[in-house]
mmCIF file of C-alpha atoms in Angstrom:
data_model
loop_
_atom_site.group_PDB
_atom_site.id
_atom_site.type_symbol
_atom_site.label_atom_id
_atom_site.label_comp_id
_atom_site.label_asym_id
_atom_site.label_seq_id
_atom_site.Cartn_x
_atom_site.Cartn_y
_atom_site.Cartn_z
ATOM 1 C CA UNK I 1 83.250 194.099 80.736
ATOM 2 C CA UNK I 2 84.598 192.375 83.881
ATOM 3 C CA UNK I 3 87.731 190.894 81.084
ATOM 4 C CA UNK I 4 88.841 194.545 80.774
ATOM 5 C CA UNK I 5 89.398 195.124 83.850
ATOM 6 C CA UNK I 6 91.042 191.895 85.599
ATOM 7 C CA UNK I 7 93.445 192.269 82.941
ATOM 8 C CA UNK I 8 94.206 196.392 83.148
ATOM 9 C CA UNK I 9 94.335 194.734 87.780
ATOM 10 C CA UNK I 10 96.689 191.939 86.684
ATOM 11 C CA UNK I 11 99.912 193.997 84.178
ATOM 12 C CA UNK I 12 98.887 196.330 82.089
ATOM 13 C CA UNK I 13 102.106 199.140 82.125
ATOM 14 C CA UNK I 14 101.940 202.755 81.872
ATOM 15 C CA UNK I 15 103.703 202.036 79.373
ATOM 16 C CA UNK I 16 100.715 200.189 77.571
ATOM 17 C CA UNK I 17 98.229 201.919 79.479
ATOM 18 C CA UNK I 18 99.820 205.807 77.304
ATOM 19 C CA UNK I 19 99.899 204.273 74.104
ATOM 20 C CA UNK I 20 96.181 203.648 74.387
ATOM 21 C CA UNK I 21 95.743 206.977 75.003
ATOM 22 C CA UNK I 22 97.607 208.108 72.447
ATOM 23 C CA UNK I 23 95.734 205.756 69.892
ATOM 24 C CA UNK I 24 92.369 207.490 71.255
ATOM 25 C CA UNK I 25 92.747 210.237 70.764
ATOM 26 C CA UNK I 26 94.496 210.075 67.803
ATOM 27 C CA UNK I 27 93.051 206.972 66.606
ATOM 28 C CA UNK I 28 94.410 204.928 63.543
ATOM 29 C CA UNK I 29 91.916 204.856 61.312
ATOM 30 C CA UNK I 30 89.912 207.528 62.061
ATOM 31 C CA UNK I 31 89.427 209.307 58.290
ATOM 32 C CA UNK I 32 90.638 213.097 60.269
ATOM 33 C CA UNK I 33 93.651 212.152 61.065
ATOM 34 C CA UNK I 34 97.449 212.486 59.433
ATOM 35 C CA UNK I 35 99.109 210.674 61.734
ATOM 36 C CA UNK I 36 99.005 207.252 61.582
ATOM 37 C CA UNK I 37 102.812 206.710 61.061
ATOM 38 C CA UNK I 38 103.059 208.201 64.467
ATOM 39 C CA UNK I 39 100.174 206.976 66.179
ATOM 40 C CA UNK I 40 102.309 205.428 68.421
ATOM 41 C CA UNK I 41 104.692 208.812 70.049
ATOM 42 C CA UNK I 42 106.213 206.780 72.831
ATOM 43 C CA UNK I 43 108.118 204.914 70.338
ATOM 44 C CA UNK I 44 112.250 205.069 71.038
ATOM 45 C CA UNK I 45 111.541 207.120 74.535
ATOM 46 C CA UNK I 46 114.132 205.671 76.742
ATOM 47 C CA UNK I 47 112.404 207.233 79.550
ATOM 48 C CA UNK I 48 109.387 205.303 79.850
ATOM 49 C CA UNK I 49 111.540 202.607 79.437
ATOM 50 C CA UNK I 50 111.308 200.510 83.432
ATOM 51 C CA UNK I 51 115.630 200.874 83.019
ATOM 52 C CA UNK I 52 115.669 204.563 82.492
ATOM 53 C CA UNK I 53 115.371 204.752 86.752
ATOM 54 C CA UNK I 54 116.993 202.993 87.930
ATOM 55 C CA UNK I 55 120.526 202.481 89.543
ATOM 56 C CA UNK I 56 123.486 200.904 87.758
ATOM 57 C CA UNK I 57 123.369 198.394 90.574
ATOM 58 C CA UNK I 58 119.686 197.623 90.253
ATOM 59 C CA UNK I 59 120.538 197.238 86.521
ATOM 60 C CA UNK I 60 121.844 194.391 87.583
ATOM 61 C CA UNK I 61 118.453 192.618 88.897
ATOM 62 C CA UNK I 62 116.325 193.511 85.844
ATOM 63 C CA UNK I 63 116.703 189.985 84.787
ATOM 64 C CA UNK I 64 114.449 189.136 88.017
ATOM 65 C CA UNK I 65 111.905 190.840 85.245
ATOM 66 C CA UNK I 66 112.149 187.419 82.985
ATOM 67 C CA UNK I 67 112.661 185.087 85.194
ATOM 68 C CA UNK I 68 109.526 186.284 87.202
ATOM 69 C CA UNK I 69 106.990 186.902 83.971
ATOM 70 C CA UNK I 70 108.715 183.298 83.480
ATOM 71 C CA UNK I 71 107.216 180.778 86.553
ATOM 72 C CA UNK I 72 104.193 182.530 86.253
ATOM 73 C CA UNK I 73 103.858 181.337 82.544
ATOM 74 C CA UNK I 74 104.725 177.979 83.447
ATOM 75 C CA UNK I 75 102.786 177.687 86.519
ATOM 76 C CA UNK I 76 100.115 178.752 84.987
ATOM 77 C CA UNK I 77 100.576 176.632 81.493
ATOM 78 C CA UNK I 78 101.474 173.179 84.137
ATOM 79 C CA UNK I 79 98.199 174.014 85.937
ATOM 80 C CA UNK I 80 96.292 173.871 83.380
ATOM 81 C CA UNK I 81 97.832 171.090 82.010
ATOM 82 C CA UNK I 82 96.779 169.476 84.711
ATOM 83 C CA UNK I 83 93.427 170.545 84.699
ATOM 84 C CA UNK I 84 92.587 169.426 81.541
ATOM 85 C CA UNK I 85 94.417 165.010 81.930
ATOM 86 C CA UNK I 86 92.121 165.220 84.760
ATOM 87 C CA UNK I 87 88.619 166.494 83.057
ATOM 88 C CA UNK I 88 89.756 164.697 80.147
ATOM 89 C CA UNK I 89 90.060 161.355 82.435
ATOM 90 C CA UNK I 90 86.065 162.180 83.711
ATOM 91 C CA UNK I 91 85.191 162.839 80.592
ATOM 92 C CA UNK I 92 86.507 159.297 79.077
ATOM 93 C CA UNK I 93 85.635 157.543 82.208
ATOM 94 C CA UNK I 94 81.782 159.151 81.661
ATOM 95 C CA UNK I 95 81.562 157.509 77.832
ATOM 96 C CA UNK I 96 82.606 154.051 79.606
ATOM 97 C CA UNK I 97 79.721 151.838 80.275
ATOM 98 C CA UNK I 98 80.520 149.639 82.552
ATOM 99 C CA UNK I 99 81.852 152.410 84.766
ATOM 100 C CA UNK I 100 79.802 155.054 84.851
ATOM 101 C CA UNK I 101 77.178 154.083 86.973
ATOM 102 C CA UNK I 102 79.298 153.834 89.365
ATOM 103 C CA UNK I 103 81.282 156.728 88.595
ATOM 104 C CA UNK I 104 77.777 159.116 88.816
ATOM 105 C CA UNK I 105 77.056 156.920 92.235
ATOM 106 C CA UNK I 106 80.449 157.556 93.825
ATOM 107 C CA UNK I 107 80.836 161.508 93.035
ATOM 108 C CA UNK I 108 79.777 164.865 90.241
ATOM 109 C CA UNK I 109 80.697 164.329 86.926
ATOM 110 C CA UNK I 110 82.100 167.935 86.534
ATOM 111 C CA UNK I 111 85.763 168.781 87.942
ATOM 112 C CA UNK I 112 85.194 171.322 90.462
ATOM 113 C CA UNK I 113 88.082 174.063 90.801
ATOM 114 C CA UNK I 114 88.609 176.632 93.791
ATOM 115 C CA UNK I 115 91.150 178.955 94.056
ATOM 116 C CA UNK I 116 92.429 179.480 97.822
ATOM 117 C CA UNK I 117 93.863 183.157 96.895
ATOM 118 C CA UNK I 118 92.982 186.357 94.449
ATOM 119 C CA UNK I 119 96.696 188.123 94.249
ATOM 120 C CA UNK I 120 98.643 188.277 90.012
ATOM 121 C CA UNK I 121 98.847 184.583 90.208
ATOM 122 C CA UNK I 122 96.020 183.871 91.318
ATOM 123 C CA UNK I 123 93.684 186.562 88.986
ATOM 124 C CA UNK I 124 96.034 184.928 85.862
ATOM 125 C CA UNK I 125 94.928 181.146 87.043
ATOM 126 C CA UNK I 126 91.833 181.864 86.684
ATOM 127 C CA UNK I 127 91.998 183.503 82.954
ATOM 128 C CA UNK I 128 93.570 180.641 81.925
ATOM 129 C CA UNK I 129 91.414 178.245 83.174
ATOM 130 C CA UNK I 130 88.409 179.731 81.248
ATOM 131 C CA UNK I 131 90.053 180.593 78.478
ATOM 132 C CA UNK I 132 92.008 177.396 78.484
ATOM 133 C CA UNK I 133 89.959 174.776 79.525
ATOM 134 C CA UNK I 134 86.224 173.568 79.302
ATOM 135 C CA UNK I 135 86.225 174.757 82.654
ATOM 136 C CA UNK I 136 82.694 176.682 82.686
ATOM 137 C CA UNK I 137 83.112 179.816 85.559
ATOM 138 C CA UNK I 138 80.419 178.116 87.397
ATOM 139 C CA UNK I 139 82.911 175.011 87.544
ATOM 140 C CA UNK I 140 85.244 177.129 89.864
ATOM 141 C CA UNK I 141 84.589 178.977 93.691
ATOM 142 C CA UNK I 142 87.972 181.840 95.078
ATOM 143 C CA UNK I 143 88.083 182.561 98.497
ATOM 144 C CA UNK I 144 90.249 185.350 98.650
ATOM 145 C CA UNK I 145 90.562 187.747 102.095
ATOM 146 C CA UNK I 146 88.241 190.406 100.726
ATOM 147 C CA UNK I 147 86.221 189.045 98.373
ATOM 148 C CA UNK I 148 83.934 192.408 97.965
ATOM 149 C CA UNK I 149 86.369 193.922 96.069
ATOM 150 C CA UNK I 150 87.827 191.594 93.911
ATOM 151 C CA UNK I 151 85.777 191.768 89.913
ATOM 152 C CA UNK I 152 84.983 188.562 88.495
ATOM 153 C CA UNK I 153 83.577 186.791 85.717
ATOM 154 C CA UNK I 154 79.505 186.181 85.656
ATOM 155 C CA UNK I 155 79.225 182.638 87.921
ATOM 156 C CA UNK I 156 82.668 182.766 89.055
ATOM 157 C CA UNK I 157 81.199 182.204 93.075
ATOM 158 C CA UNK I 158 84.198 184.597 95.061
ATOM 159 C CA UNK I 159 84.017 184.324 99.066
ATOM 160 C CA UNK I 160 85.958 184.567 102.068
ATOM 161 C CA UNK I 161 86.455 180.711 103.310
ATOM 162 C CA UNK I 162 88.574 178.260 103.422
ATOM 163 C CA UNK I 163 87.132 175.665 104.433
ATOM 164 C CA UNK I 164 83.895 175.933 102.403
ATOM 165 C CA UNK I 165 86.691 176.036 99.700
ATOM 166 C CA UNK I 166 88.809 172.654 100.789
ATOM 167 C CA UNK I 167 84.980 170.715 101.267
ATOM 168 C CA UNK I 168 83.894 171.119 97.886
ATOM 169 C CA UNK I 169 86.459 170.737 95.301
ATOM 170 C CA UNK I 170 88.176 168.433 93.574
ATOM 171 C CA UNK I 171 90.739 171.194 92.731
ATOM 172 C CA UNK I 172 92.358 173.124 95.041
ATOM 173 C CA UNK I 173 95.059 175.756 94.312
ATOM 174 C CA UNK I 174 96.840 177.204 96.371
ATOM 175 C CA UNK I 175 98.304 180.893 95.092
ATOM 176 C CA UNK I 176 99.040 183.101 98.193
ATOM 177 C CA UNK I 177 101.985 183.688 100.265
ATOM 178 C CA UNK I 178 104.071 181.933 102.317
ATOM 179 C CA UNK I 179 103.786 184.298 105.195
ATOM 180 C CA UNK I 180 100.108 183.401 105.637
ATOM 181 C CA UNK I 181 101.036 179.261 105.631
ATOM 182 C CA UNK I 182 100.070 178.581 108.509
ATOM 183 C CA UNK I 183 96.592 180.594 108.765
ATOM 184 C CA UNK I 184 95.585 178.573 105.704
ATOM 185 C CA UNK I 185 96.729 174.762 106.621
ATOM 186 C CA UNK I 186 94.462 175.593 109.950
ATOM 187 C CA UNK I 187 91.421 175.650 108.421
ATOM 188 C CA UNK I 188 92.596 172.774 105.305
ATOM 189 C CA UNK I 189 93.282 170.760 107.821
ATOM 190 C CA UNK I 190 90.989 167.658 108.274
ATOM 191 C CA UNK I 191 88.550 169.387 105.666
ATOM 192 C CA UNK I 192 89.731 167.751 102.876
ATOM 193 C CA UNK I 193 88.448 165.751 100.952
ATOM 194 C CA UNK I 194 90.822 162.426 100.080
ATOM 195 C CA UNK I 195 90.076 163.046 96.169
ATOM 196 C CA UNK I 196 90.629 166.640 96.532
ATOM 197 C CA UNK I 197 94.231 167.020 94.775
ATOM 198 C CA UNK I 198 95.857 170.380 96.568
ATOM 199 C CA UNK I 199 97.713 172.073 93.844
ATOM 200 C CA UNK I 200 100.330 174.731 95.430
ATOM 201 C CA UNK I 201 102.024 177.501 94.392
ATOM 202 C CA UNK I 202 103.231 178.757 98.063
ATOM 203 C CA UNK I 203 107.163 179.168 97.993
ATOM 204 C CA UNK I 204 110.039 178.266 99.727
ATOM 205 C CA UNK I 205 107.637 175.423 101.601
ATOM 206 C CA UNK I 206 108.066 171.425 99.934
ATOM 207 C CA UNK I 207 106.388 169.833 99.438
ATOM 208 C CA UNK I 208 106.868 166.995 102.073
ATOM 209 C CA UNK I 209 105.813 169.597 104.825
ATOM 210 C CA UNK I 210 103.236 171.174 103.120
ATOM 211 C CA UNK I 211 101.884 167.564 103.454
ATOM 212 C CA UNK I 212 102.354 167.341 106.846
ATOM 213 C CA UNK I 213 100.360 170.972 108.183
ATOM 214 C CA UNK I 214 97.702 170.402 105.707
ATOM 215 C CA UNK I 215 97.547 166.439 107.151
ATOM 216 C CA UNK I 216 96.936 165.572 103.501
ATOM 217 C CA UNK I 217 99.137 164.080 101.207
ATOM 218 C CA UNK I 218 97.463 164.144 97.476
ATOM 219 C CA UNK I 219 99.901 167.311 97.134
ATOM 220 C CA UNK I 220 101.429 168.194 94.161
ATOM 221 C CA UNK I 221 104.071 170.994 94.057
ATOM 222 C CA UNK I 222 105.795 171.893 91.101
ATOM 223 C CA UNK I 223 109.403 172.360 91.667
ATOM 224 C CA UNK I 224 110.421 174.796 89.815
ATOM 225 C CA UNK I 225 115.140 175.012 89.392
ATOM 226 C CA UNK I 226 115.786 179.107 87.741
ATOM 227 C CA UNK I 227 119.277 179.869 85.729
ATOM 228 C CA UNK I 228 119.976 183.234 83.535
ATOM 229 C CA UNK I 229 120.880 182.589 80.196
ATOM 230 C CA UNK I 230 120.478 184.454 77.248
ATOM 231 C CA UNK I 231 117.180 183.082 75.360
ATOM 232 C CA UNK I 232 114.808 184.165 79.856
ATOM 233 C CA UNK I 233 113.144 187.257 77.441
ATOM 234 C CA UNK I 234 111.198 185.458 75.357
ATOM 235 C CA UNK I 235 108.919 185.111 78.792
ATOM 236 C CA UNK I 236 109.080 188.795 78.037
ATOM 237 C CA UNK I 237 106.788 188.688 75.230
ATOM 238 C CA UNK I 238 103.253 189.313 77.002
ATOM 239 C CA UNK I 239 102.316 190.664 80.046
ATOM 240 C CA UNK I 240 98.966 188.753 79.719
ATOM 241 C CA UNK I 241 99.882 185.072 80.504
ATOM 242 C CA UNK I 242 95.878 184.112 79.062
ATOM 243 C CA UNK I 243 97.017 185.842 76.178
ATOM 244 C CA UNK I 244 100.570 184.579 75.511
ATOM 245 C CA UNK I 245 99.000 180.770 75.638
ATOM 246 C CA UNK I 246 98.225 181.515 72.617
ATOM 247 C CA UNK I 247 101.714 181.537 71.088
ATOM 248 C CA UNK I 248 102.870 177.951 70.060
ATOM 249 C CA UNK I 249 106.464 179.403 70.955
ATOM 250 C CA UNK I 250 105.675 179.688 74.451
ATOM 251 C CA UNK I 251 103.449 176.488 74.777
ATOM 252 C CA UNK I 252 106.554 174.658 73.677
ATOM 253 C CA UNK I 253 109.021 175.976 75.573
ATOM 254 C CA UNK I 254 107.456 175.897 79.131
ATOM 255 C CA UNK I 255 107.081 172.031 78.187
ATOM 256 C CA UNK I 256 107.391 170.143 81.513
ATOM 257 C CA UNK I 257 110.298 167.106 79.374
ATOM 258 C CA UNK I 258 111.714 170.280 77.383
ATOM 259 C CA UNK I 259 111.455 174.140 79.139
ATOM 260 C CA UNK I 260 113.454 176.754 77.627
ATOM 261 C CA UNK I 261 114.317 180.310 78.963
ATOM 262 C CA UNK I 262 116.238 179.011 81.345
ATOM 263 C CA UNK I 263 113.330 177.146 83.829
ATOM 264 C CA UNK I 264 113.138 173.252 84.247
ATOM 265 C CA UNK I 265 111.025 171.184 86.115
ATOM 266 C CA UNK I 266 112.431 167.234 86.725
ATOM 267 C CA UNK I 267 110.126 164.425 85.832
ATOM 268 C CA UNK I 268 109.143 163.585 89.408
ATOM 269 C CA UNK I 269 106.412 165.777 88.353
ATOM 270 C CA UNK I 270 105.564 164.727 85.952
ATOM 271 C CA UNK I 271 105.252 161.569 87.406
ATOM 272 C CA UNK I 272 103.085 163.171 90.793
ATOM 273 C CA UNK I 273 100.635 163.806 87.986
ATOM 274 C CA UNK I 274 100.222 161.014 86.282
ATOM 275 C CA UNK I 275 100.152 159.270 90.442
ATOM 276 C CA UNK I 276 97.357 161.189 90.437
ATOM 277 C CA UNK I 277 95.774 160.521 87.555
ATOM 278 C CA UNK I 278 95.858 157.012 88.973
ATOM 279 C CA UNK I 279 95.271 157.676 91.917
ATOM 280 C CA UNK I 280 91.087 159.159 90.548
ATOM 281 C CA UNK I 281 90.215 155.962 89.520
ATOM 282 C CA UNK I 282 91.713 154.091 92.521
ATOM 283 C CA UNK I 283 89.024 157.288 95.174
ATOM 284 C CA UNK I 284 86.704 155.904 92.842
ATOM 285 C CA UNK I 285 86.766 151.962 93.307
ATOM 286 C CA UNK I 286 88.236 150.953 89.559
ATOM 287 C CA UNK I 287 89.957 147.813 89.227
ATOM 288 C CA UNK I 288 93.842 147.922 87.909
ATOM 289 C CA UNK I 289 92.606 147.319 84.488
ATOM 290 C CA UNK I 290 89.584 149.249 83.718
ATOM 291 C CA UNK I 291 92.377 152.359 85.740
ATOM 292 C CA UNK I 292 95.095 151.410 82.872
ATOM 293 C CA UNK I 293 92.778 151.255 79.752
ATOM 294 C CA UNK I 294 91.202 155.224 80.971
ATOM 295 C CA UNK I 295 94.419 156.364 81.372
ATOM 296 C CA UNK I 296 96.364 154.678 78.615
ATOM 297 C CA UNK I 297 92.749 156.018 76.242
ATOM 298 C CA UNK I 298 94.156 159.543 77.922
ATOM 299 C CA UNK I 299 97.653 159.155 75.639
ATOM 300 C CA UNK I 300 95.466 157.279 72.335
ATOM 301 C CA UNK I 301 93.386 160.598 71.723
ATOM 302 C CA UNK I 302 96.453 162.702 70.779
ATOM 303 C CA UNK I 303 99.635 160.615 70.421
ATOM 304 C CA UNK I 304 100.213 158.111 67.733
ATOM 305 C CA UNK I 305 102.459 155.721 68.688
ATOM 306 C CA UNK I 306 101.912 155.293 72.212
ATOM 307 C CA UNK I 307 103.838 152.823 75.095
ATOM 308 C CA UNK I 308 101.014 152.166 77.510
ATOM 309 C CA UNK I 309 101.310 152.642 80.553
ATOM 310 C CA UNK I 310 100.692 148.822 82.697
ATOM 311 C CA UNK I 311 100.926 147.718 86.510
ATOM 312 C CA UNK I 312 104.871 147.867 86.422
ATOM 313 C CA UNK I 313 105.400 151.203 85.645
ATOM 314 C CA UNK I 314 103.109 152.988 88.303
ATOM 315 C CA UNK I 315 104.278 150.142 91.190
ATOM 316 C CA UNK I 316 106.589 147.449 91.951
ATOM 317 C CA UNK I 317 106.887 144.144 88.948
ATOM 318 C CA UNK I 318 106.913 142.234 92.467
ATOM 319 C CA UNK I 319 103.521 142.908 93.366
ATOM 320 C CA UNK I 320 101.111 140.486 92.571
ATOM 321 C CA UNK I 321 97.267 143.606 91.753
ATOM 322 C CA UNK I 322 94.122 141.383 90.613
ATOM 323 C CA UNK I 323 92.916 142.874 86.955
ATOM 324 C CA UNK I 324 89.529 144.369 88.836
ATOM 325 C CA UNK I 325 91.918 144.858 92.276
ATOM 326 C CA UNK I 326 92.572 149.176 92.556
ATOM 327 C CA UNK I 327 95.859 149.927 93.194
ATOM 328 C CA UNK I 328 96.512 150.910 96.543
ATOM 329 C CA UNK I 329 97.055 154.397 96.575
ATOM 330 C CA UNK I 330 99.876 156.681 96.227
ATOM 331 C CA UNK I 331 101.656 159.259 98.541
ATOM 332 C CA UNK I 332 101.739 162.365 95.474
ATOM 333 C CA UNK I 333 104.908 163.448 98.559
ATOM 334 C CA UNK I 334 106.343 159.608 97.932
ATOM 335 C CA UNK I 335 106.186 159.896 93.661
ATOM 336 C CA UNK I 336 108.055 163.680 94.006
ATOM 337 C CA UNK I 337 110.365 163.577 96.295
ATOM 338 C CA UNK I 338 111.188 159.471 96.139
ATOM 339 C CA UNK I 339 112.971 156.980 93.385
ATOM 340 C CA UNK I 340 109.204 155.543 92.547
ATOM 341 C CA UNK I 341 108.730 153.047 89.736
ATOM 342 C CA UNK I 342 106.844 155.343 87.370
ATOM 343 C CA UNK I 343 109.917 157.528 87.558
ATOM 344 C CA UNK I 344 112.229 154.778 86.168
ATOM 345 C CA UNK I 345 110.088 153.772 84.039
ATOM 346 C CA UNK I 346 109.363 157.447 82.436
ATOM 347 C CA UNK I 347 113.200 157.781 82.961
ATOM 348 C CA UNK I 348 113.626 155.546 80.090
ATOM 349 C CA UNK I 349 111.432 155.277 78.324
ATOM 350 C CA UNK I 350 111.417 157.665 74.348
ATOM 351 C CA UNK I 351 108.368 156.867 73.968
ATOM 352 C CA UNK I 352 106.131 157.889 77.129
ATOM 353 C CA UNK I 353 108.257 160.883 76.946
ATOM 354 C CA UNK I 354 108.442 161.988 73.373
ATOM 355 C CA UNK I 355 103.762 161.026 74.502
ATOM 356 C CA UNK I 356 103.761 163.035 77.320
ATOM 357 C CA UNK I 357 105.283 166.556 74.834
ATOM 358 C CA UNK I 358 103.788 166.201 72.661
ATOM 359 C CA UNK I 359 99.941 165.533 74.133
ATOM 360 C CA UNK I 360 101.596 168.798 76.255
ATOM 361 C CA UNK I 361 101.677 170.260 72.798
ATOM 362 C CA UNK I 362 97.891 169.324 71.962
ATOM 363 C CA UNK I 363 96.394 170.351 75.261
ATOM 364 C CA UNK I 364 97.661 173.550 75.743
ATOM 365 C CA UNK I 365 97.389 174.400 72.096
ATOM 366 C CA UNK I 366 93.769 173.395 71.447
ATOM 367 C CA UNK I 367 91.661 176.592 71.712
ATOM 368 C CA UNK I 368 88.078 176.343 73.969
ATOM 369 C CA UNK I 369 84.930 177.803 71.489
#
């Protein structure tokens, strides 16, 4: 099965493999076995632990394992959240009689997701999208340097053509190394459609610099802050992020507004996500009144005490906007690096913060049948 092969490539440890081997040799449920209490013969064998061969100086860096696991989990969880928000917006938009014909004429209704780079993070992200969203394999395309060597689910198209991927995708995830930035930007520059939301996992590259290199302002980049803490080991509970996303405690720990485990994410990212929804509506020329209805409808589906967003929530109160007039296109670079009306609104509205917290947990805990 592709899924088992995929999991074996994205982080099954030697100890896990050895335990699996032992269970195959001496199955727990075997009628001929009298050793059911001894099937896990690795239990207590410290020689097989990661720490066994580490020096004293190396053991001081062991906390980096939890940090790496936490950043991977949070990165994938937040990416899934964004995709589910955009998908929800598209579904509500499609149901709206007033917008249905306009939307169908402007853009296909299905969300098209591109993943550029299929290393460890790219593989984990792909599994998460298929496990935790209603995105079908045929809605995902991947560009990677060695497509023939990759094992991907049936229906997912895998090739090596960054420009084609950029021209096709509604949401494009950059899962490549900083050392590849020059080539990636050269490939994508002038090939990204205006409506394409670029979601970057590239570290050490500020969002303003990345947007400048891409010639594209519709870029979202989570800026995580990390610190050493006593609870960081919670991220080490699972080796596969897609499985970890079924754990309510980890979902709650990754909530952008109340993160735990030594990782935090600023409100600017949340504002960037909300402005992304606004831009999607602006791209198809929806009026401000219709746009606000659609965005508020997303929260109304999951939140009991919803404080509706209004025009002043997104743009300066001095700006007059007719209900049939579209919102201006918002630069996500500005949304993530500057003080915006939305940042001020969210910071001072506990109901809105609670609604974001609620919808995040609701989206992540929901299981796709």
